[in-house]
Amino acid sequence: MPSRFELADSGHPGAPMGMATYGESAPAGDLFKHFGFTVENLVAEAEQLLDDAEA
């Protein structure tokens, strides 16, 4: 999964995702898959946010 950066200090309710590393070189599609930036993972994160908001 991509790294999650919490914005607790800003009060932002979302769950931004980013990378904890840099400097990789490959076609973008390969890097997205390698680092977990896939439709399936992003949908899973969104569903978890919705579940958490309902709790």
Short mmCIF file of C-alpha atoms in Angstrom, two decimals:
data_model
loop_
_atom_site.label_atom_id
_atom_site.label_comp_id
_atom_site.label_asym_id
_atom_site.label_seq_id
_atom_site.Cartn_x
_atom_site.Cartn_y
_atom_site.Cartn_z
CA MET A 1 0.00 0.00 0.00
CA PRO A 2 1.07 3.57 -0.49
CA SER A 3 2.29 5.42 2.54
CA ARG A 4 -0.42 7.25 4.48
CA PHE A 5 0.31 10.72 5.76
CA GLU A 6 -1.97 11.80 8.54
CA LEU A 7 -2.95 15.44 8.76
CA ALA A 8 -3.94 15.37 12.42
CA ASP A 9 -2.63 18.87 13.07
CA SER A 10 -4.60 20.41 10.22
CA GLY A 11 -7.91 18.84 11.19
CA HIS A 12 -8.33 17.53 7.64
CA PRO A 13 -10.70 14.53 7.66
CA GLY A 14 -9.21 12.76 4.66
CA ALA A 15 -6.48 10.18 4.29
CA PRO A 16 -3.97 11.53 1.79
CA MET A 17 -1.56 9.04 0.30
CA GLY A 18 1.95 9.62 -0.87
CA MET A 19 5.31 8.03 -1.25
CA ALA A 20 7.94 7.74 1.46
CA THR A 21 10.70 7.29 -1.13
CA TYR A 22 11.76 8.94 -4.35
CA GLY A 23 14.08 8.39 -7.25
CA GLU A 24 12.47 5.35 -8.85
CA SER A 25 12.59 5.21 -12.63
CA ALA A 26 10.26 3.14 -14.79
CA PRO A 27 7.12 3.59 -16.84
CA ALA A 28 4.45 5.25 -14.68
CA GLY A 29 2.07 2.29 -14.85
CA ASP A 30 4.77 -0.04 -13.53
CA LEU A 31 5.62 2.33 -10.67
CA PHE A 32 1.97 2.83 -9.74
CA LYS A 33 1.48 -0.92 -9.46
CA HIS A 34 4.79 -1.46 -7.63
CA PHE A 35 3.95 1.16 -5.00
CA GLY A 36 0.30 0.16 -4.61
CA PHE A 37 -1.36 3.03 -6.45
CA THR A 38 -3.93 0.78 -8.13
CA VAL A 39 -7.65 1.20 -8.62
CA GLU A 40 -8.25 -1.73 -6.27
CA ASN A 41 -6.13 -0.26 -3.47
CA LEU A 42 -7.56 3.24 -3.84
CA VAL A 43 -11.12 1.87 -3.78
CA ALA A 44 -10.28 -0.18 -0.67
CA GLU A 45 -8.91 2.95 1.03
CA ALA A 46 -12.03 4.94 0.09
CA GLU A 47 -14.31 2.19 1.39
CA GLN A 48 -12.36 2.10 4.67
CA LEU A 49 -12.72 5.88 5.03
CA LEU A 50 -16.47 5.58 4.52
CA ASP A 51 -16.70 2.73 7.04
CA ASP A 52 -14.68 4.75 9.56
CA ALA A 53 -16.91 7.80 9.04
CA GLU A 54 -20.02 5.75 9.76
CA ALA A 55 -18.59 4.28 12.98
#
